Amino acid sequence: MIPQHQTTTRLFCFGTLLSLFILLALCWPVWHSRAQSGVLIPVTLKNEPDPSVLSLPVMKVDVRIDNQHAQVRVLQIFNNHTPQILEGKYLFALPLQGSLADFAVWDGDLRLPGVILEKRRANQLYSEIKAQVTDPGLLQQDDEHGGNTAFSAKVFPIPAYGTKRVELEYTEMLPVENLASRFSFPLKPSFGPAQRVGELHLNIQILSDTSLSPLELYSSAYPLQATKTEANALAYEFHGRNVELKEDLAFSYKLNVPQSALAWIAHRAPERISAYDLRDPALAVRNPDGYFEARAIFNEGLNAAAQAQPVAPRNVLLLLDTSLSMHGEKLARAVEALDFTLHSLQPQDQFNLVLFNDQVTPLVPAPVPATAANVERALTFVKSALLSGGTDLNQALLKAVELAAAFPAGEHSIVLISDANPTRRTINFKRITQAFDQANDADRTPKTRLFALALGENANRDLLAELTRKCRGYVAQARETEDILPQMRILFARLGRPSLDSLQLVTTEPANFYHVYPNRELHSFDGASFAFVGRYKKPAREVAVSVQGQSGTQRLNLARRVALPELEPAHEHLPRVWARARVDALLYEMNVNGEREDYISEIIRLSQKYKFVTPYTAFLTAPRSLLRPRVIQPGDPVIRVKTDPTIKEVFAVLPFGETLPLKFLPAEGVWETRFLAPAWMPDGSYRCRLLLTDRQGRGYQEEKSFVVDSHPPKLAARVQTQTVRGGEELFLRVTADRDTMRLVARMYGAPPVELVWSEKEKANIGKLRVPAGLAAGQYLVTVSAEDFAHNQASTEVPVTVIGR
């Protein structure tokens, strides 16, 4: 976001929005744009996409939707058109509720799968591997290019005049709105030119226990062709050449649900242990408990008679964010949403409009009827406004609640259009929600309901979800590049309509269920779905479960009898869905109450076990094996190899002809063997071949290097002064060979001190404190050195201690 410093941009509406985009393109460089799916930027040459440097000849997207659970696999091949080895930054914008499941880069014909690591450790390892000119990739959340839904991957090396193949997989639970599910895959960039792909292949498969209607397509650029249209299964595909990625791929499908229903699926496979569990004893606790999902789909009144019922006049206060963070396509979507809402109001409805950045500016002090003249007056008010400053969301919400009190009797609604990222005055998550709840609870009957459109990949949906929780509101979310009209139709239809409240999962065996997580909002709407995901301890042939709640004045009860299977290998996605729900619950608690080390540790553990990226973890793709140690002494009996979890067998072919099997050590997660480097081998670098076999029986060969080093490090030490008093500090300066990994200084009666490299001094330095009560006399300061081959050396420096 640009600092306030009087930078302003005039707001325009529809026909004049193009001039706004041109102006903003001059103010914001292209490389500040949000990520698309996915682009490889040559960071060693420039910081923006350039098809003359890196082009995209092939892209394949496979989408499989199984009862609202979408699994999306992406394959992209990039060409390097330069004579240089490049490093690339791969940007990928996940759907707003997507969760990354896998990431891999290819080194020639070798696939290098991703491993989840704590983020700081992943960055450290990436730097180490890159320095060895191997082929790593590092994927993590990209706060600069889109917040929680954008990910960036460092990819190196991209061979000169060569190709780089990238694979990515993510999952997403598709919501049900108006008895339909909508899927969107981000392809259109927020700024800059659209990517062009030589060959684009799209394959869509949809399976459901509920009867389906054919797809409704929103993307004219990718005309999908139906290959299967059965009641419970749909399949579509598209194949094109030289395709410009100028639209997002988007479609929806209807669920034919004649009345409210409760769906139930379960998974239990206690004999299975993940490959990650096998390698990490801390996670290898065999928990045989099962997983379940209970999903209610509500159709309480979506019929002709119910829709014919007259709706009471609406009282709507529109709250539009005009801060600088709403630039570009985000502003275009915001103006579209505002225009749609204003023109959907009827003359008997009442409305007001408030624009906010770091100031709050209402259209009028009191609400006005939604006549054509007043709607045009509101749009003129927006056209004359300025896009400027930061975002004082707290002040805007409090002012909106105050102005909503002036509406006539009936339900009062605030429609917030914003990315909800506060930057001015009150920015604390908890303080903003508490202030809004207190203002809304202050002698107000009925309470003002908040309906929000969260705009952009970096929108703060967690904050909006908490703001709408108590007031029975609703959050719609949209990327700045997608068509927002379907979302706005759903949002507008819920203004003035009752919600389904106090939803809970009830069972006859509550002690058998634990860690059950519902939809965060704890309320829903007719035509939508609401899910609970959790664990169960003991299998049972039949258990009564129900989703209960309140629908206006009517009690809601969707009940059925279900099985808790002892063995159910289907629905393999459920463990990961549950883990993601638990992590989201922990992240939410920390958003509200601050970070906790135990929560962070559990988030990292679950992320590693179930393979998804969080703010605290990253995917690292590297060669299938890392040789340890890389530097050895002649006669050193141990060699260790770190592999990815899919490898089940490793042999080492040593440079002097011996072939040895390696044994896996579960406690340390490495393969190990013992051998003798012959004493006659001169110092130098040697190659070792590793033969690896994975669980599917596929074989791999990799060459690794190690260094034989029989010489101890050379070192020289000196002290700043050779005469010192007891209690004073003695400054040491030591030079040593470059392969020295550890230097320690010792003196009689004083604790040892580890010396560290100083770029300023061009030496290893440290301060050793002479004991205060040390008797006067001659003493020796001993400096010990150890290199990477564990060769050791030491030197001594005499010092004189004098009395105080």
Short mmCIF file of N, CA, C and O in Angstrom, two decimals, residues 218-295:
data_model
loop_
_atom_site.label_atom_id
_atom_site.label_comp_id
_atom_site.label_asym_id
_atom_site.label_seq_id
_atom_site.Cartn_x
_atom_site.Cartn_y
_atom_site.Cartn_z
N TYR A 218 -19.04 -19.90 -16.94
CA TYR A 218 -18.88 -18.45 -16.87
C TYR A 218 -17.68 -17.97 -17.70
O TYR A 218 -17.45 -16.77 -17.79
N SER A 219 -16.91 -18.89 -18.28
CA SER A 219 -15.67 -18.52 -18.96
C SER A 219 -15.81 -18.80 -20.45
O SER A 219 -15.73 -19.95 -20.88
N SER A 220 -16.01 -17.76 -21.24
CA SER A 220 -16.16 -17.95 -22.69
C SER A 220 -14.82 -18.25 -23.36
O SER A 220 -14.78 -18.80 -24.46
N ALA A 221 -13.71 -17.92 -22.69
CA ALA A 221 -12.39 -18.15 -23.29
C ALA A 221 -12.02 -19.62 -23.33
O ALA A 221 -11.13 -20.02 -24.09
N TYR A 222 -12.68 -20.45 -22.51
CA TYR A 222 -12.35 -21.88 -22.44
C TYR A 222 -13.65 -22.68 -22.58
O TYR A 222 -14.21 -23.15 -21.59
N PRO A 223 -14.17 -22.82 -23.79
CA PRO A 223 -15.46 -23.51 -23.99
C PRO A 223 -15.35 -25.01 -23.70
O PRO A 223 -14.93 -25.79 -24.55
N LEU A 224 -15.74 -25.41 -22.52
CA LEU A 224 -15.67 -26.80 -22.11
C LEU A 224 -16.68 -27.63 -22.89
O LEU A 224 -17.82 -27.20 -23.10
N GLN A 225 -16.27 -28.84 -23.27
CA GLN A 225 -17.14 -29.77 -23.98
C GLN A 225 -17.49 -30.94 -23.06
O GLN A 225 -16.60 -31.52 -22.42
N ALA A 226 -18.78 -31.28 -22.95
CA ALA A 226 -19.23 -32.36 -22.08
C ALA A 226 -18.85 -33.71 -22.68
O ALA A 226 -19.10 -33.97 -23.86
N THR A 227 -18.25 -34.58 -21.86
CA THR A 227 -17.98 -35.95 -22.26
C THR A 227 -18.79 -36.95 -21.44
O THR A 227 -18.86 -38.12 -21.81
N LYS A 228 -19.42 -36.48 -20.35
CA LYS A 228 -20.30 -37.34 -19.54
C LYS A 228 -21.29 -36.44 -18.82
O LYS A 228 -20.90 -35.46 -18.18
N THR A 229 -22.58 -36.75 -18.90
CA THR A 229 -23.62 -36.00 -18.19
C THR A 229 -24.62 -36.98 -17.59
O THR A 229 -25.73 -37.12 -18.09
N GLU A 230 -24.22 -37.66 -16.54
CA GLU A 230 -25.08 -38.58 -15.82
C GLU A 230 -25.65 -37.89 -14.59
O GLU A 230 -25.20 -36.80 -14.20
N ALA A 231 -26.59 -38.53 -13.93
CA ALA A 231 -27.26 -37.91 -12.78
C ALA A 231 -26.29 -37.60 -11.66
O ALA A 231 -26.41 -36.56 -11.00
N ASN A 232 -25.30 -38.47 -11.43
CA ASN A 232 -24.38 -38.29 -10.32
C ASN A 232 -22.93 -38.13 -10.77
O ASN A 232 -22.02 -38.21 -9.93
N ALA A 233 -22.71 -37.93 -12.05
CA ALA A 233 -21.34 -37.78 -12.55
C ALA A 233 -21.33 -36.90 -13.79
O ALA A 233 -22.14 -37.09 -14.71
N LEU A 234 -20.43 -35.93 -13.80
CA LEU A 234 -20.26 -35.04 -14.94
C LEU A 234 -18.78 -35.04 -15.33
O LEU A 234 -17.90 -35.15 -14.47
N ALA A 235 -18.50 -34.89 -16.63
CA ALA A 235 -17.13 -34.79 -17.10
C ALA A 235 -17.09 -33.82 -18.28
O ALA A 235 -17.95 -33.87 -19.17
N TYR A 236 -16.09 -32.92 -18.26
CA TYR A 236 -15.92 -31.92 -19.31
C TYR A 236 -14.43 -31.79 -19.62
O TYR A 236 -13.58 -32.10 -18.77
N GLU A 237 -14.12 -31.29 -20.81
CA GLU A 237 -12.72 -31.07 -21.16
C GLU A 237 -12.60 -29.94 -22.17
O GLU A 237 -13.56 -29.56 -22.85
N PHE A 238 -11.38 -29.40 -22.24
CA PHE A 238 -11.05 -28.35 -23.22
C PHE A 238 -9.59 -28.54 -23.61
O PHE A 238 -8.73 -28.77 -22.75
N HIS A 239 -9.31 -28.43 -24.92
CA HIS A 239 -7.94 -28.51 -25.42
C HIS A 239 -7.78 -27.39 -26.43
O HIS A 239 -8.55 -27.30 -27.41
N GLY A 240 -6.80 -26.53 -26.20
CA GLY A 240 -6.60 -25.40 -27.10
C GLY A 240 -5.13 -25.11 -27.32
O GLY A 240 -4.27 -25.49 -26.51
N ARG A 241 -4.83 -24.39 -28.40
CA ARG A 241 -3.47 -23.99 -28.73
C ARG A 241 -3.38 -22.47 -28.79
O ARG A 241 -4.32 -21.79 -29.18
N ASN A 242 -2.22 -21.98 -28.37
CA ASN A 242 -1.96 -20.53 -28.38
C ASN A 242 -3.09 -19.78 -27.69
O ASN A 242 -3.70 -18.87 -28.25
N VAL A 243 -3.38 -20.17 -26.44
CA VAL A 243 -4.51 -19.63 -25.69
C VAL A 243 -4.03 -18.49 -24.78
O VAL A 243 -3.06 -18.64 -24.04
N GLU A 244 -4.72 -17.37 -24.85
CA GLU A 244 -4.44 -16.25 -23.95
C GLU A 244 -5.25 -16.44 -22.67
O GLU A 244 -6.47 -16.61 -22.72
N LEU A 245 -4.57 -16.40 -21.52
CA LEU A 245 -5.23 -16.63 -20.23
C LEU A 245 -5.80 -15.31 -19.73
O LEU A 245 -5.32 -14.71 -18.78
N LYS A 246 -6.90 -14.88 -20.38
CA LYS A 246 -7.47 -13.58 -20.09
C LYS A 246 -8.68 -13.65 -19.18
O LYS A 246 -9.23 -12.62 -18.80
N GLU A 247 -9.14 -14.86 -18.84
CA GLU A 247 -10.26 -15.03 -17.92
C GLU A 247 -9.92 -16.13 -16.92
O GLU A 247 -9.12 -17.02 -17.21
N ASP A 248 -10.54 -16.06 -15.75
CA ASP A 248 -10.49 -17.18 -14.83
C ASP A 248 -11.39 -18.29 -15.35
O ASP A 248 -12.40 -18.03 -16.02
N LEU A 249 -11.03 -19.54 -15.06
CA LEU A 249 -11.91 -20.66 -15.36
C LEU A 249 -12.96 -20.75 -14.26
O LEU A 249 -12.61 -20.92 -13.09
N ALA A 250 -14.22 -20.64 -14.59
CA ALA A 250 -15.28 -20.63 -13.58
C ALA A 250 -16.52 -21.33 -14.11
O ALA A 250 -16.90 -21.16 -15.27
N PHE A 251 -17.14 -22.12 -13.23
CA PHE A 251 -18.40 -22.78 -13.56
C PHE A 251 -19.14 -23.09 -12.27
O PHE A 251 -18.58 -23.03 -11.17
N SER A 252 -20.42 -23.43 -12.40
CA SER A 252 -21.22 -23.85 -11.25
C SER A 252 -22.10 -25.01 -11.66
O SER A 252 -22.31 -25.26 -12.86
N TYR A 253 -22.60 -25.74 -10.67
CA TYR A 253 -23.53 -26.84 -10.92
C TYR A 253 -24.54 -26.89 -9.78
O TYR A 253 -24.22 -26.60 -8.63
N LYS A 254 -25.76 -27.25 -10.12
CA LYS A 254 -26.87 -27.31 -9.15
C LYS A 254 -26.92 -28.67 -8.48
O LYS A 254 -26.66 -29.71 -9.10
N LEU A 255 -27.27 -28.67 -7.19
CA LEU A 255 -27.57 -29.90 -6.47
C LEU A 255 -29.09 -30.03 -6.39
O LEU A 255 -29.77 -29.13 -5.90
N ASN A 256 -29.60 -31.13 -6.88
CA ASN A 256 -31.04 -31.34 -6.91
C ASN A 256 -31.49 -31.93 -5.57
O ASN A 256 -31.60 -33.16 -5.42
N VAL A 257 -31.72 -31.05 -4.60
CA VAL A 257 -32.10 -31.45 -3.24
C VAL A 257 -33.53 -30.98 -3.00
O VAL A 257 -33.77 -29.79 -2.80
N PRO A 258 -34.52 -31.88 -3.02
CA PRO A 258 -35.92 -31.44 -2.86
C PRO A 258 -36.24 -30.92 -1.47
O PRO A 258 -37.15 -30.12 -1.30
N GLN A 259 -35.52 -31.38 -0.45
CA GLN A 259 -35.74 -30.90 0.91
C GLN A 259 -34.42 -31.01 1.68
O GLN A 259 -33.48 -31.67 1.24
N SER A 260 -34.38 -30.35 2.85
CA SER A 260 -33.16 -30.35 3.64
C SER A 260 -32.72 -31.78 3.94
O SER A 260 -33.55 -32.66 4.22
N ALA A 261 -31.39 -32.00 3.90
CA ALA A 261 -30.87 -33.35 4.10
C ALA A 261 -29.55 -33.27 4.84
O ALA A 261 -28.85 -32.25 4.82
N LEU A 262 -29.20 -34.38 5.50
CA LEU A 262 -27.94 -34.50 6.23
C LEU A 262 -27.11 -35.60 5.58
O LEU A 262 -27.53 -36.77 5.55
N ALA A 263 -25.96 -35.23 5.02
CA ALA A 263 -25.05 -36.19 4.41
C ALA A 263 -23.97 -36.57 5.42
O ALA A 263 -23.56 -35.75 6.26
N TRP A 264 -23.48 -37.82 5.31
CA TRP A 264 -22.48 -38.32 6.27
C TRP A 264 -21.47 -39.18 5.52
O TRP A 264 -21.84 -40.08 4.77
N ILE A 265 -20.19 -38.88 5.71
CA ILE A 265 -19.13 -39.74 5.17
C ILE A 265 -18.09 -39.95 6.28
O ILE A 265 -17.96 -39.14 7.20
N ALA A 266 -17.37 -41.08 6.19
CA ALA A 266 -16.38 -41.42 7.22
C ALA A 266 -15.18 -42.09 6.56
O ALA A 266 -15.26 -42.62 5.44
N HIS A 267 -14.07 -42.06 7.27
CA HIS A 267 -12.84 -42.72 6.83
C HIS A 267 -12.13 -43.27 8.06
O HIS A 267 -11.95 -42.58 9.06
N ARG A 268 -11.72 -44.54 7.96
CA ARG A 268 -10.93 -45.14 9.04
C ARG A 268 -10.06 -46.24 8.42
O ARG A 268 -10.57 -47.22 7.91
N ALA A 269 -8.74 -46.03 8.48
CA ALA A 269 -7.78 -47.00 7.95
C ALA A 269 -6.62 -47.09 8.93
O ALA A 269 -5.52 -46.59 8.65
N PRO A 270 -6.82 -47.71 10.11
CA PRO A 270 -5.80 -47.66 11.15
C PRO A 270 -4.51 -48.39 10.81
O PRO A 270 -3.49 -48.15 11.42
N GLU A 271 -4.56 -49.29 9.81
CA GLU A 271 -3.34 -50.02 9.48
C GLU A 271 -2.39 -49.18 8.65
O GLU A 271 -1.24 -49.54 8.45
N ARG A 272 -2.88 -48.03 8.14
CA ARG A 272 -2.04 -47.19 7.29
C ARG A 272 -1.25 -46.21 8.13
O ARG A 272 -1.78 -45.55 9.01
N ILE A 273 0.03 -46.11 7.83
CA ILE A 273 0.87 -45.07 8.43
C ILE A 273 1.48 -44.30 7.28
O ILE A 273 2.02 -44.89 6.35
N SER A 274 1.41 -42.99 7.35
CA SER A 274 1.92 -42.19 6.24
C SER A 274 3.43 -42.32 6.13
O SER A 274 4.12 -42.66 7.08
N ALA A 275 3.93 -42.02 4.92
CA ALA A 275 5.38 -42.05 4.72
C ALA A 275 6.08 -41.08 5.65
O ALA A 275 7.18 -41.33 6.13
N TYR A 276 5.40 -39.97 5.96
CA TYR A 276 6.02 -39.01 6.87
C TYR A 276 6.12 -39.59 8.27
O TYR A 276 7.12 -39.44 8.96
N ASP A 277 5.07 -40.30 8.72
CA ASP A 277 5.11 -40.91 10.04
C ASP A 277 6.27 -41.88 10.17
O ASP A 277 6.90 -41.98 11.22
N LEU A 278 6.55 -42.64 9.11
CA LEU A 278 7.62 -43.62 9.18
C LEU A 278 8.98 -42.97 9.42
O LEU A 278 9.87 -43.57 9.98
N ARG A 279 9.10 -41.70 8.99
CA ARG A 279 10.39 -41.04 9.09
C ARG A 279 10.52 -40.17 10.33
O ARG A 279 11.61 -39.73 10.65
N ASP A 280 9.44 -39.88 10.99
CA ASP A 280 9.50 -38.99 12.15
C ASP A 280 8.83 -39.67 13.34
O ASP A 280 7.61 -39.72 13.43
N PRO A 281 9.61 -40.21 14.28
CA PRO A 281 9.02 -40.93 15.41
C PRO A 281 8.08 -40.08 16.22
O PRO A 281 7.14 -40.59 16.83
N ALA A 282 8.30 -38.76 16.23
CA ALA A 282 7.42 -37.89 17.02
C ALA A 282 6.00 -37.91 16.48
O ALA A 282 5.04 -37.63 17.20
N LEU A 283 5.85 -38.24 15.17
CA LEU A 283 4.52 -38.26 14.57
C LEU A 283 4.01 -39.68 14.35
O LEU A 283 2.91 -39.87 13.88
N ALA A 284 4.83 -40.67 14.68
CA ALA A 284 4.47 -42.05 14.37
C ALA A 284 3.62 -42.70 15.45
O ALA A 284 3.60 -43.90 15.61
N VAL A 285 2.90 -41.89 16.23
CA VAL A 285 1.95 -42.43 17.20
C VAL A 285 0.76 -42.96 16.42
O VAL A 285 0.05 -42.22 15.75
N ARG A 286 0.53 -44.23 16.50
CA ARG A 286 -0.51 -44.86 15.69
C ARG A 286 -1.87 -44.58 16.31
O ARG A 286 -2.25 -45.20 17.30
N ASN A 287 -2.56 -43.62 15.76
CA ASN A 287 -3.88 -43.27 16.24
C ASN A 287 -4.91 -43.93 15.33
O ASN A 287 -5.10 -43.51 14.18
N PRO A 288 -5.58 -44.98 15.81
CA PRO A 288 -6.52 -45.70 14.94
C PRO A 288 -7.88 -45.02 14.81
O PRO A 288 -8.76 -45.55 14.13
N ASP A 289 -8.08 -43.88 15.47
CA ASP A 289 -9.40 -43.27 15.47
C ASP A 289 -9.80 -42.84 14.06
O ASP A 289 -8.96 -42.51 13.22
N GLY A 290 -11.12 -42.82 13.83
CA GLY A 290 -11.64 -42.51 12.52
C GLY A 290 -11.94 -41.03 12.33
O GLY A 290 -11.85 -40.22 13.27
N TYR A 291 -12.30 -40.68 11.11
CA TYR A 291 -12.64 -39.30 10.74
C TYR A 291 -14.05 -39.30 10.15
O TYR A 291 -14.48 -40.28 9.54
N PHE A 292 -14.75 -38.18 10.31
CA PHE A 292 -16.09 -38.08 9.73
C PHE A 292 -16.37 -36.65 9.30
O PHE A 292 -15.74 -35.70 9.77
N GLU A 293 -17.33 -36.54 8.40
CA GLU A 293 -17.87 -35.23 8.03
C GLU A 293 -19.39 -35.35 7.97
O GLU A 293 -19.92 -36.24 7.30
N ALA A 294 -20.08 -34.48 8.69
CA ALA A 294 -21.54 -34.38 8.64
C ALA A 294 -21.87 -33.06 7.95
O ALA A 294 -21.50 -31.99 8.45
N ARG A 295 -22.55 -33.14 6.82
CA ARG A 295 -22.85 -31.92 6.04
C ARG A 295 -24.35 -31.79 5.84
O ARG A 295 -24.98 -32.65 5.22
#
